[in-house]
Rosetta silent file (secondary structure, phi, psi, omega in degrees, C-alpha in Angstrom):
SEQUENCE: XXXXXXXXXXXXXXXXXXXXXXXXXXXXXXXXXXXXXXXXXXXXXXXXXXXXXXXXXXXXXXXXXXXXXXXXXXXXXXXXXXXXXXXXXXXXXXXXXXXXXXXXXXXXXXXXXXXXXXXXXXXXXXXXXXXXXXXXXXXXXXXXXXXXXXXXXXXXXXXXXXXXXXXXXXXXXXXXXXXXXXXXXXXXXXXXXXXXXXXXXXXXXXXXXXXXXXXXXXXXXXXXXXXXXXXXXXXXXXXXXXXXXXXXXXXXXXXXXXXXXXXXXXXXXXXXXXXXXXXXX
SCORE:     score description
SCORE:     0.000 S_00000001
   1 L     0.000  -25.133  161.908   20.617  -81.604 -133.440 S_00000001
   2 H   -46.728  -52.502  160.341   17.217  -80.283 -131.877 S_00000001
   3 H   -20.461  -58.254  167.840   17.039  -83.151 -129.927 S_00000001
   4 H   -43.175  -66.429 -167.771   20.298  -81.966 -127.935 S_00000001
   5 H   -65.300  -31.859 -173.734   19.339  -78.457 -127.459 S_00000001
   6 H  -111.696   17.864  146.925   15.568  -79.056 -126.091 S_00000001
   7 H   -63.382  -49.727  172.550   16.358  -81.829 -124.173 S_00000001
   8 H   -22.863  -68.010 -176.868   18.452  -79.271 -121.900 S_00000001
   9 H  -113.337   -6.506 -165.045   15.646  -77.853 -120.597 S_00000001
  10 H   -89.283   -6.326  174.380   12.351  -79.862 -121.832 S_00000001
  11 H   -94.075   -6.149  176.396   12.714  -82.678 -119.627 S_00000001
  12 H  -107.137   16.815  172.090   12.372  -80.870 -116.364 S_00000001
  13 H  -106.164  -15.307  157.105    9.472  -78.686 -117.593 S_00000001
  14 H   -54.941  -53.936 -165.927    7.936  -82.386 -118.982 S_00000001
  15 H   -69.068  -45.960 -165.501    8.779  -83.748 -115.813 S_00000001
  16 H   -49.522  -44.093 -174.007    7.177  -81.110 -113.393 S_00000001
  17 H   -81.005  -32.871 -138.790    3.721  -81.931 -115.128 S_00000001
  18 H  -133.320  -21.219 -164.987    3.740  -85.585 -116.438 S_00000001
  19 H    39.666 -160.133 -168.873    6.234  -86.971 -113.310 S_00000001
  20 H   -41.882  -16.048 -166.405    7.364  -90.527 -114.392 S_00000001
  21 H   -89.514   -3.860  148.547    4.415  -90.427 -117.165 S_00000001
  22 H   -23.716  -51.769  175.562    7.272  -87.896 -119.059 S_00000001
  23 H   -46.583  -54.837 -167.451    7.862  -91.512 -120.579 S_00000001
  24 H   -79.943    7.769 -176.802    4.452  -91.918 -121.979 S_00000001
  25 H  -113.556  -15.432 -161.308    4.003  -88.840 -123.339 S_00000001
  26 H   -89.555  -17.871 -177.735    7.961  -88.759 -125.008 S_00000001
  27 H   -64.737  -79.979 -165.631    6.156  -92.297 -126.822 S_00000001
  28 H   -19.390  -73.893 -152.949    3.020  -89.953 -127.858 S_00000001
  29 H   -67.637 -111.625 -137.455    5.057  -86.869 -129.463 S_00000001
  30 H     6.586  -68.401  179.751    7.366  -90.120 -131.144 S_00000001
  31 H   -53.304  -62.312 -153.804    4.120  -91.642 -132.707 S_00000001
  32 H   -57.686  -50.163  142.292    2.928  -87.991 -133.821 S_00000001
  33 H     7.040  -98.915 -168.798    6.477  -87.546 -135.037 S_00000001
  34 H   -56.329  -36.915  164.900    6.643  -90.299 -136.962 S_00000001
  35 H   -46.277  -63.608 -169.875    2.976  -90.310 -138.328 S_00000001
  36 H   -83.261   -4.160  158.125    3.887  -86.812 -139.820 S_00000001
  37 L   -21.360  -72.844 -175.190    7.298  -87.453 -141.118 S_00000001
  38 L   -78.932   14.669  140.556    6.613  -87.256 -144.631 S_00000001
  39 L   -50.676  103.736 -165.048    4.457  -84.149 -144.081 S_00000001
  40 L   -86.075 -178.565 -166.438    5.768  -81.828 -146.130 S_00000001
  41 L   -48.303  127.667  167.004    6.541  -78.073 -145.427 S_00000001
  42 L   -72.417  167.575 -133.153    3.775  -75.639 -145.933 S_00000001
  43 L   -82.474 -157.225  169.327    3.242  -73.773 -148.739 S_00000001
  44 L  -134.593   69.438  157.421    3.845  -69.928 -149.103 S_00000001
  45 L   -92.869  166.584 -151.923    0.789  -68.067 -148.338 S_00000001
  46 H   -83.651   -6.734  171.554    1.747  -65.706 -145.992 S_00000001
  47 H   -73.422  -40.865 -168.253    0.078  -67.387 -142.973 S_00000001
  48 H   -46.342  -40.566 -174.366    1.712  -70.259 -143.943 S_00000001
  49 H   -87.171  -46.458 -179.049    5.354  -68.574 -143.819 S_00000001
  50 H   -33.692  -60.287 -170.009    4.679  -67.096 -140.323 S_00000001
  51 H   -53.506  -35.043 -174.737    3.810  -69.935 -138.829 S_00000001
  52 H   -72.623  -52.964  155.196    6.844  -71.526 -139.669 S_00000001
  53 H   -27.061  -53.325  157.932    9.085  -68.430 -139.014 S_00000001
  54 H   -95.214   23.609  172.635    7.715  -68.376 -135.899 S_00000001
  55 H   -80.314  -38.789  173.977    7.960  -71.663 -135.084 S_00000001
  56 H   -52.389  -59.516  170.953   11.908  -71.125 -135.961 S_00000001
  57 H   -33.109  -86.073 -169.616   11.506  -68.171 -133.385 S_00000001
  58 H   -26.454  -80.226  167.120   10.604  -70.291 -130.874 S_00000001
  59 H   -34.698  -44.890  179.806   12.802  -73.003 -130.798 S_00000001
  60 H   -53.299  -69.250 -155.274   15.535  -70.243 -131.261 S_00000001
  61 H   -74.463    4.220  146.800   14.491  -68.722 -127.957 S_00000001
  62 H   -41.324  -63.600 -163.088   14.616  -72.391 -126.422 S_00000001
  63 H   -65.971  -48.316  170.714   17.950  -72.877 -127.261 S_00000001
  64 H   -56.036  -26.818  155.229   18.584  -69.346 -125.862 S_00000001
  65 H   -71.384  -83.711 -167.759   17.105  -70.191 -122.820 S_00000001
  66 H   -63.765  -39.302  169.807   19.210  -73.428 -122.083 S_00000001
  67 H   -43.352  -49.836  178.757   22.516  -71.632 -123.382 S_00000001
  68 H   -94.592  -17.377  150.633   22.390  -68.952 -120.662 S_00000001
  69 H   -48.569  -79.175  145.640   21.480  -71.416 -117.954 S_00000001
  70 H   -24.892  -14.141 -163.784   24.123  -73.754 -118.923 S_00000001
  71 H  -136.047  -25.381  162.828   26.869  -71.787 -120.058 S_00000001
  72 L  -145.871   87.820  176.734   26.760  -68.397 -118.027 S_00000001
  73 L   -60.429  -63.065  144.984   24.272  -69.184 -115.307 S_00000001
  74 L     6.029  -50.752 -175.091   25.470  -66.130 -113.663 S_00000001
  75 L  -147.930   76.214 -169.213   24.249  -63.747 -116.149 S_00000001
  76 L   -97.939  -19.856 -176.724   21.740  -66.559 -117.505 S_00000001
  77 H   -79.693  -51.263 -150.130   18.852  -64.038 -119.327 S_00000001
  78 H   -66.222  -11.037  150.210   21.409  -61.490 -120.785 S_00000001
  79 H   -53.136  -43.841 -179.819   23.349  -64.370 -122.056 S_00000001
  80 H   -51.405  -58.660 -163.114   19.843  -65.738 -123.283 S_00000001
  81 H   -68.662  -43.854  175.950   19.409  -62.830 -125.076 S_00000001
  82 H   -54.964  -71.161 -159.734   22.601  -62.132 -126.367 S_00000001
  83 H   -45.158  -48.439 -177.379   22.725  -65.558 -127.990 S_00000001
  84 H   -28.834  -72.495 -145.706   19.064  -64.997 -130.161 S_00000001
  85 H   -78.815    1.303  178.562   20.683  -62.051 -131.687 S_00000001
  86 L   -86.371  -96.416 -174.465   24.589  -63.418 -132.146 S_00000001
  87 H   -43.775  -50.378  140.706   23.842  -66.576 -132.936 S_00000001
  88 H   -11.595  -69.345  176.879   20.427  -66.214 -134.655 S_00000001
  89 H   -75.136  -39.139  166.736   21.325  -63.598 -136.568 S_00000001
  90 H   -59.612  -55.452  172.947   24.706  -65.174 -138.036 S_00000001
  91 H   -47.005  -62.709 -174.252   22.150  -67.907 -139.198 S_00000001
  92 H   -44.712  -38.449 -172.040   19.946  -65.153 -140.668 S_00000001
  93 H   -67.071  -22.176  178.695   23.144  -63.592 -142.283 S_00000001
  94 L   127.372  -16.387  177.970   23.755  -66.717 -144.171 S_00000001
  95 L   -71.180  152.299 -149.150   26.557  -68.498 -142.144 S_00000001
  96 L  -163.705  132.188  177.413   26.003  -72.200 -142.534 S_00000001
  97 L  -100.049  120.284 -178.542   28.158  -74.675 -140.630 S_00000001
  98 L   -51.789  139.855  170.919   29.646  -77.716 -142.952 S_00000001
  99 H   -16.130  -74.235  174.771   27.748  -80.669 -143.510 S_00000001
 100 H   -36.210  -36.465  178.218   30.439  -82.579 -142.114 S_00000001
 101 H   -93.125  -63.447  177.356   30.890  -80.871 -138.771 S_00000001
 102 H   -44.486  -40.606 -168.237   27.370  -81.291 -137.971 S_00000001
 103 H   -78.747  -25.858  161.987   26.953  -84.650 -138.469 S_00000001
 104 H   -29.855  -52.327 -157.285   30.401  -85.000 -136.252 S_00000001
 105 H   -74.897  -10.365 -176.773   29.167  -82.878 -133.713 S_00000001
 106 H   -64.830  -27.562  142.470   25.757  -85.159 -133.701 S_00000001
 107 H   -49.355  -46.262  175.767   27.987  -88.053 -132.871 S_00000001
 108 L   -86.668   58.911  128.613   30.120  -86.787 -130.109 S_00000001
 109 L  -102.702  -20.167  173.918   26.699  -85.256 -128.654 S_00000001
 110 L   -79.931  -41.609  166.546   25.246  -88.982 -129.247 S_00000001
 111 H   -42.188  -59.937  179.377   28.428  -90.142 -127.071 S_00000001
 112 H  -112.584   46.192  166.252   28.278  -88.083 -124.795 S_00000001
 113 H   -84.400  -35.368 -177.308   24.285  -88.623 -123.876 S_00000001
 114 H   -70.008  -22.928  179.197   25.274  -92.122 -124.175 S_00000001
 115 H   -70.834  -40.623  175.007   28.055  -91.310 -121.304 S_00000001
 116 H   -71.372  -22.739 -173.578   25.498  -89.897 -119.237 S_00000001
 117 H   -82.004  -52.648 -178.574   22.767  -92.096 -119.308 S_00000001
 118 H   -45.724  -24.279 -174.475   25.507  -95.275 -118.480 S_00000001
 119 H   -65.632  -63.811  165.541   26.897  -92.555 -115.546 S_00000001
 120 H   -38.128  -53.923 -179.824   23.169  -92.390 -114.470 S_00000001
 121 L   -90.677  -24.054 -170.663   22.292  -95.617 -114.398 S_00000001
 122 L   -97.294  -15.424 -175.870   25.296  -97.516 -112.986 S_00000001
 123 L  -108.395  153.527 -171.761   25.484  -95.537 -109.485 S_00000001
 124 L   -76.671  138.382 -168.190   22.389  -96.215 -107.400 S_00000001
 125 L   -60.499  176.719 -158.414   20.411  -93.430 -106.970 S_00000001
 126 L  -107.237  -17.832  169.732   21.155  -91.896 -103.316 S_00000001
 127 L  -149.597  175.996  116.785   17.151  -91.565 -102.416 S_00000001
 128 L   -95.616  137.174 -168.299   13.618  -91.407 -103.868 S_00000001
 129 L  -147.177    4.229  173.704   11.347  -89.395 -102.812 S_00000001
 130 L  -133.025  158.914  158.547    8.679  -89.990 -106.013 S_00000001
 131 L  -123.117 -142.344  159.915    7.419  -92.857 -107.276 S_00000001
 132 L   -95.688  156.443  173.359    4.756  -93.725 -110.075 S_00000001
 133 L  -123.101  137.157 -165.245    1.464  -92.023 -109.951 S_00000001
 134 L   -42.317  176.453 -177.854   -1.472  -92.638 -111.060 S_00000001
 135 L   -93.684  143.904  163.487   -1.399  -91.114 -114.843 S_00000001
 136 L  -109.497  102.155 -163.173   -2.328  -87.569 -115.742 S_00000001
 137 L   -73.797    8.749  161.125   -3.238  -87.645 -118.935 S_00000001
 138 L   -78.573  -70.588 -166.855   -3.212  -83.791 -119.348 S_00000001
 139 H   -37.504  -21.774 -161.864    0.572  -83.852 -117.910 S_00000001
 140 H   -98.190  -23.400 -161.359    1.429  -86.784 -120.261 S_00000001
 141 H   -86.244  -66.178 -170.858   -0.558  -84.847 -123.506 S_00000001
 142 H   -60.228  -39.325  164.443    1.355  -81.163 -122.473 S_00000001
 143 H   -42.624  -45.189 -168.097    4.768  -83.460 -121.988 S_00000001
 144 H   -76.857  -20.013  175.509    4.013  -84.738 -125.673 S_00000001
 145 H   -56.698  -53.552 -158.292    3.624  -80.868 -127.025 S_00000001
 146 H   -63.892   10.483 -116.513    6.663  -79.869 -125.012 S_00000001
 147 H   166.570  -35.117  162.917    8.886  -82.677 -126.859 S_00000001
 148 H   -53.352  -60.521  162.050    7.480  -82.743 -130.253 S_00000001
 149 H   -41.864  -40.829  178.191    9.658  -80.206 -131.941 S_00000001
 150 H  -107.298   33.951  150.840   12.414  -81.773 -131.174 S_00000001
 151 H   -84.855  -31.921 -158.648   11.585  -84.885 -132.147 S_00000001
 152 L   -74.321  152.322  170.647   10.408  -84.105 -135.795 S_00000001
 153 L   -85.991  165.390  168.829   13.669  -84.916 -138.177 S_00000001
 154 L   -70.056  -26.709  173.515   15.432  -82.484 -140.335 S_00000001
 155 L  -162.484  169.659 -157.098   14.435  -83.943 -143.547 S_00000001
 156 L   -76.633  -25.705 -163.503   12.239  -86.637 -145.222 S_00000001
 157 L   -80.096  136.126 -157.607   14.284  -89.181 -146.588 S_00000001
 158 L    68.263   -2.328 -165.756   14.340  -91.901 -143.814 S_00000001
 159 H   -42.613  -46.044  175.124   12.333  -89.749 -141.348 S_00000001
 160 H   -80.678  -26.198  164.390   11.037  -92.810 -140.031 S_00000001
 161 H   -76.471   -9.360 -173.999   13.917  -94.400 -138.499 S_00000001
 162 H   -73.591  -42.892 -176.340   15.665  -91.121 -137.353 S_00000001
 163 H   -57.455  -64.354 -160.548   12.300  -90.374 -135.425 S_00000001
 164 H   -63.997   -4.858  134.171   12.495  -93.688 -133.875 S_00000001
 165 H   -53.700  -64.280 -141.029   16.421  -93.034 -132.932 S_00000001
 166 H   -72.583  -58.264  162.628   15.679  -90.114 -132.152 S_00000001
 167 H   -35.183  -54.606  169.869   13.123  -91.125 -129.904 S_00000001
 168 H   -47.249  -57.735 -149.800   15.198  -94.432 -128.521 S_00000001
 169 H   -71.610  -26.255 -179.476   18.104  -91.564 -127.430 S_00000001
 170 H   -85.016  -35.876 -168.404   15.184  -88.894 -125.969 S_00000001
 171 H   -72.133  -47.454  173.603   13.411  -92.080 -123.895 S_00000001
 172 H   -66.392  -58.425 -123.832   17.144  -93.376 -122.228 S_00000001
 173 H   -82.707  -55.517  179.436   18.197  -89.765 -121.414 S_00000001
 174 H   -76.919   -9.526  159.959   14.707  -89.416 -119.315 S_00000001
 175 H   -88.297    4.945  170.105   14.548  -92.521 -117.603 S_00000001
 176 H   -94.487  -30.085  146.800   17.993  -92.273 -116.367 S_00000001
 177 H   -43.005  -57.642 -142.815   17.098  -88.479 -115.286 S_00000001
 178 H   -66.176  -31.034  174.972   14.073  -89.777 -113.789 S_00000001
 179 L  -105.473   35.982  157.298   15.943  -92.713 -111.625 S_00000001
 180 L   -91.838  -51.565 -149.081   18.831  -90.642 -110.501 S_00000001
 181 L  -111.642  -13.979 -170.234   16.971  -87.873 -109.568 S_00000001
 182 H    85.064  152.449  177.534   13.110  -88.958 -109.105 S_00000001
 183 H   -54.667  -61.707 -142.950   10.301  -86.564 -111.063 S_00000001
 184 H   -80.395  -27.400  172.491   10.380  -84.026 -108.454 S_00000001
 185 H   -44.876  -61.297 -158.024   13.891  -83.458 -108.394 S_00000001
 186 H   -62.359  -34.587  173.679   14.178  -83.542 -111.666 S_00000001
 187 H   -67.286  -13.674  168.293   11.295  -81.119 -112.192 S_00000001
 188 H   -61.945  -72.704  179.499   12.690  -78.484 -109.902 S_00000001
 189 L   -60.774  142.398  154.261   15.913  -76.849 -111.803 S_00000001
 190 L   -71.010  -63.185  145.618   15.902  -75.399 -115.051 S_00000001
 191 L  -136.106  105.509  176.212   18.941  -77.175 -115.127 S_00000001
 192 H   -55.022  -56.548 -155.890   18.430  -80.136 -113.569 S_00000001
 193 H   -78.553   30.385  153.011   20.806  -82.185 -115.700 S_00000001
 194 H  -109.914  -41.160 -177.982   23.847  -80.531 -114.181 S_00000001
 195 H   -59.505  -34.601 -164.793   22.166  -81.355 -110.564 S_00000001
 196 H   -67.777  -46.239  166.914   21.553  -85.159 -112.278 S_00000001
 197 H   -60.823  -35.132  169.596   25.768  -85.177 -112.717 S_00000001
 198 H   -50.578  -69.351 -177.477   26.155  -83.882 -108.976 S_00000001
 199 H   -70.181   21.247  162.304   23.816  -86.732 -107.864 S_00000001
 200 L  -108.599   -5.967  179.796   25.409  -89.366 -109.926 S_00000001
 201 L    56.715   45.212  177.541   29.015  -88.079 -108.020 S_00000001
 202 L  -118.289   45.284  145.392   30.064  -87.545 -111.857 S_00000001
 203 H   -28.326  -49.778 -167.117   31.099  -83.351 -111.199 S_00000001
 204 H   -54.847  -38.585  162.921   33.664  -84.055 -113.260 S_00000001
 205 H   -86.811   14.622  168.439   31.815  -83.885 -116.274 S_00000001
 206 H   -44.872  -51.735 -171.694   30.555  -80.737 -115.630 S_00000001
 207 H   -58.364  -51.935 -169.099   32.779  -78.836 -118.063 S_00000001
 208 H   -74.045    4.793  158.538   31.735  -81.582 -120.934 S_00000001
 209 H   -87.994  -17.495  156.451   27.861  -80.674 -120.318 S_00000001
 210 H   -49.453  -47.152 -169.103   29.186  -77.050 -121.000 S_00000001
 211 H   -34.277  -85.049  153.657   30.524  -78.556 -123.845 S_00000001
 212 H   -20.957  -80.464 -165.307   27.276  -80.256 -124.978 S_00000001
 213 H   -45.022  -41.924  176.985   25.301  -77.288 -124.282 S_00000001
 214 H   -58.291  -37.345  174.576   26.973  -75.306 -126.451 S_00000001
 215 H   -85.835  -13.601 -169.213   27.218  -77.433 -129.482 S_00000001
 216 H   -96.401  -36.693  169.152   23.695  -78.630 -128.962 S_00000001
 217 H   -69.216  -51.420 -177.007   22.165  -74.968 -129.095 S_00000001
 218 H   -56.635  -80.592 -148.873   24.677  -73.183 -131.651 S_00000001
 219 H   -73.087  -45.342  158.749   24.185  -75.359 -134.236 S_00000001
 220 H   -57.121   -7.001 -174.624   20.279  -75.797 -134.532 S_00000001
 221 H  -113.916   12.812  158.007   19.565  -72.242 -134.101 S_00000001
 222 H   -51.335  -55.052 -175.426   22.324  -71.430 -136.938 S_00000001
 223 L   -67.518  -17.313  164.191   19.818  -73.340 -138.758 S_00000001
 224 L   -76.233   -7.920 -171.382   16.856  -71.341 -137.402 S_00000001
 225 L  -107.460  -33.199 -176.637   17.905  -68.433 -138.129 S_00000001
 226 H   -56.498  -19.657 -155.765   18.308  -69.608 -141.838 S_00000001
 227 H  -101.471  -10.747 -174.335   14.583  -70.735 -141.866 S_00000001
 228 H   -67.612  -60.857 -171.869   13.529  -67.861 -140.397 S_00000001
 229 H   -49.508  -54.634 -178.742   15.350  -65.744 -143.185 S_00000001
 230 H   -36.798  -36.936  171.863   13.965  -68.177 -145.754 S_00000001
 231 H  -119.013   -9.247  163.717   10.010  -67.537 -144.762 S_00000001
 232 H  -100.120  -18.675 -160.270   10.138  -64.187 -143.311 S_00000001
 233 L    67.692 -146.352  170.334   12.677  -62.392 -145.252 S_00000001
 234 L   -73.968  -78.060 -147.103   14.069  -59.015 -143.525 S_00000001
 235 L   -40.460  -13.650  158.681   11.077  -58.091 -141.097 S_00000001
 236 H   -25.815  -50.378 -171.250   12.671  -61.593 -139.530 S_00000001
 237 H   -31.067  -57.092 -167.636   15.022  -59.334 -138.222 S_00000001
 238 H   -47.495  -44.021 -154.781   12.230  -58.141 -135.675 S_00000001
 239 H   -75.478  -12.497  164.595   10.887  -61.607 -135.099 S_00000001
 240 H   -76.125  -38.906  174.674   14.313  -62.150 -133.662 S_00000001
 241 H   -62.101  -45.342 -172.806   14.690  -59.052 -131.882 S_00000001
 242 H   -92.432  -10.812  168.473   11.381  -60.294 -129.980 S_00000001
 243 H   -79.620  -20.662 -173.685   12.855  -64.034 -129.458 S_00000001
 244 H   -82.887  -50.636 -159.315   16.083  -61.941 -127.828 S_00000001
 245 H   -82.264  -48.093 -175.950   13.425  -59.684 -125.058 S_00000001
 246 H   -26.731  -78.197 -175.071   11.602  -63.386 -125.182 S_00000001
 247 H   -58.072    7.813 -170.009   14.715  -65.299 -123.595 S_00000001
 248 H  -111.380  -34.154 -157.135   15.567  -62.379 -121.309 S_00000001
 249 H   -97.401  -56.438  161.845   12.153  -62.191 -119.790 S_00000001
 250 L  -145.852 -177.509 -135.846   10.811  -65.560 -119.585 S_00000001
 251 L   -67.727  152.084 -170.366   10.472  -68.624 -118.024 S_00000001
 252 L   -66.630  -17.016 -144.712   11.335  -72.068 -120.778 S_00000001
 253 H   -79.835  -47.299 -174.028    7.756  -73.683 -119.540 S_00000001
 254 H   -98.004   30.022  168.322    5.629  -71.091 -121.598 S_00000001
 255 H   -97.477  -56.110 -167.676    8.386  -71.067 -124.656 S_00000001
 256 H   -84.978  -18.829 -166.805    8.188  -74.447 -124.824 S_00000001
 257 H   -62.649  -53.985 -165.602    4.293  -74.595 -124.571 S_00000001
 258 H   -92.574   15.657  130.929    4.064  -72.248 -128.050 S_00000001
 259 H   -41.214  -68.298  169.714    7.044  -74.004 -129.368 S_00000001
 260 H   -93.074    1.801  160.979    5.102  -76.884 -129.771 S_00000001
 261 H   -59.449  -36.384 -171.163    1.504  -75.743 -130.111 S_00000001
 262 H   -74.626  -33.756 -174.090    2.934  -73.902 -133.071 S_00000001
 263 H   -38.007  -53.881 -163.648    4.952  -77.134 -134.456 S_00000001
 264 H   -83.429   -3.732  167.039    1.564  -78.513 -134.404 S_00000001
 265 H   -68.798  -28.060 -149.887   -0.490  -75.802 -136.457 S_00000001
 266 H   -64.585  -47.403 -179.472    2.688  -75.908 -138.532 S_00000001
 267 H   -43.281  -48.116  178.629    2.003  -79.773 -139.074 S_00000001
 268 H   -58.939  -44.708 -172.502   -1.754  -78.882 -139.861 S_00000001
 269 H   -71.102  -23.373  165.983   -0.649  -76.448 -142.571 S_00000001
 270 H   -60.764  -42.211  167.783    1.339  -79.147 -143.753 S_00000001
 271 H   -87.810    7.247  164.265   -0.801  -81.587 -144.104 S_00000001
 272 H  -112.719  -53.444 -179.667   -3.471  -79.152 -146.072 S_00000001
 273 H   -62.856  -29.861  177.934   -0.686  -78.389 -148.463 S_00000001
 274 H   -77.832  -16.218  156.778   -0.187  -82.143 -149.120 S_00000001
 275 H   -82.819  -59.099 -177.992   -4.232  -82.409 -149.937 S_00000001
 276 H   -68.248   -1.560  152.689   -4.307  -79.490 -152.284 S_00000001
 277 H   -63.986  -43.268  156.804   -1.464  -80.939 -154.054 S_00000001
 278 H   -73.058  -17.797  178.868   -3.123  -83.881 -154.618 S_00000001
 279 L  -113.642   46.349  131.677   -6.156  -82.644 -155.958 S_00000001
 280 L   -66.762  -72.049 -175.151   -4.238  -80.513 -158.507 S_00000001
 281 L   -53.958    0.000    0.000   -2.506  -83.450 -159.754 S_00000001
C-alpha cells in the first residue's frame, strides 16, 4: 500500500530531476529493494528506534502531502495537516484496519493503476515537448532515494517477488506518465497525475483518482502511525505533531528527500543488527 500513496506525488518530484532516466533510477531503488529484503528491522537502542519512528514520520507526512493535493486541493496544506494528526494519530491510538480490507483495497488500487496506465497508453499523446537526454546520474541516484521507501515490502516472507511486482506496477505507471505527458510536464504539478487524466481526455475518472488517493494514503499511514507508537512510545505524539506543521509548510521534494535518506540509514541499522546477531550465535 506505500506504493499507492508515494507514487501520488514521487513521480513528478523523480521526474523534475531524472526526466525520462525516472526509469533507471525506479530499476536502482528496485535492485536496492530487493537486495535488502530480508534485512531485518533494527534493534532497540534508542538511535535505532528513532530512526525508524522517524522514518514512519516521514512517509506519514508524504501521504499527507498527496491527500491534501488530491482530495481538497483548495485547502491542500490545512488538509495536509489535518490528515497527520486524524489519521496518524488513529494509527497511534491503536485502530488497525482488517487484514482483509487491505489486501482488497490493494487490488482495486492494482486495478485501477492498471486502468490508468491502459487509459495512458492507448490515446496518443497530444504533443512532446521532451525527449531522452543524455543521463544524469545524480537525477537518476536522487530519483532512486525518492522511490525507495515505497518500494521496500511490508514483510519478509516472499519480499523478493513483491519487490519485483511492486516494482513491475511502479515502472508501467511512470512510463505511461512519462509518454502522455513528457518529463517536463510531468515534472511541473504536484499533481500531475490528475493533469495526466486531462491529457489522456479520461476527466471522467477524476472522481476515481479521488478515490485512489484516499485509500492509497489512509491506509499506510494507519500503519505508520502504529510503528511510530511501537518505537517511540508517547513522545511520538510530538513527532507527529511536527509531521502535521511538516505537511502544512512544505514542499513533497524535501519530504521525500529525508524520507528516503532516512529509509536508507534505517537499512544500515538493519543490516548491523543482522551482523551482531550473527556473531552472538
Amino acid at each position: 500500500m506505500r506504493l499507492g500513496g508515494g507514487l501520488l506525488v514521487a513521480l513528478a518530484a523523480a521526474a523534475a530531476g531524472a526526466g525520462w532516466w525516472l526509469l533507471a533510477g525506479l530499476v536502482l531503488a528496485a535492485i536496492a529493494a530487493g537486495v535488502t529484503a530480508r534485512v531485518p528491522e533494527p534493534g532497540d537502542a534508542q538511535v535505532d528506534r528513532v530512526v525508524v519512528a522517524v522514518a514512519r514520520l516521514a512517509e506519514v507526512t508524504v501521504y499527507a502531502i498527496a491527500f491534501g493535493a488530491y482530495v481538497f486541493p483548495a485547502h491542500r496544506e490545512l488538509a495536509a495537516a489535518a490528515f497527520a494528526v486524524v489519521v496518524t494519530g488513529a494509527g497511534f491510538a491503536g485502530l488497525k484496519i482488517p487484514t482483509i480490507v487491505v489486501r482488497i483495497a490493494g487490488v482495486l488500487l492494482l486495478l485501477a493503476g492498471l486502468v490508468l496506465v491502459v487509459v495512458c497508453v492507448a490515446v496518443p499523446p497530444v504533443g512532446r515537448a521532451d525527449g531522452l537526454q543524455p543521463p544524469d546520474f545524480a537525477g537518476v541516484l536522487v530519483a532512486a532515494v525518492l522511490m525507495l521507501p515505497f518500494l521496500r515490502p511490508g514483510g519478509r516472507e516472499g519480499a523478493g517477488r513483491r519487490v519485483l511486482f511492486l516494482a513491475a506496477v511502479a515502472v508501467l505507471a511512470a512510463f505511461a506518465a512519462l509518454y502522455q505527458l513528457g518529463a517536463v510536464r510531468l515534472g511541473l504539478s504536484l499533481t500531475s497525475l490528475r493533469d495526466l487524466l486531462s491529457a489522456a481526455d479520461a476527466d471522467s475518472l477524476q472522481p476515481l483518482l479521488t478515490v485512489v488517493a484516499v485509500v492509497a494514503t489512509v491506509v499506510p499511514a494507519l500503519a505508520a502511525g502504529a510503528g511510530v507508537r511501537a518505537r517511540a512510545g508517547v513522545p511520538g505524539l510530538a513527532g507527529i505533531a511536527v509531521a502535521a506543521v511538516a505537511a502544512y509548510f512544505l514542499p513533497a521534494l524535501p519530504v521525500l528527500v529525508v524520507a528516503g535518506l532516512v529509509t536508507v540509514i534505517e537499512l544500515l541499522l538493519g543490516v548491523r543488527a543482522r551482523r551482531y546477531s550473527e556473531q552472538r550465535e
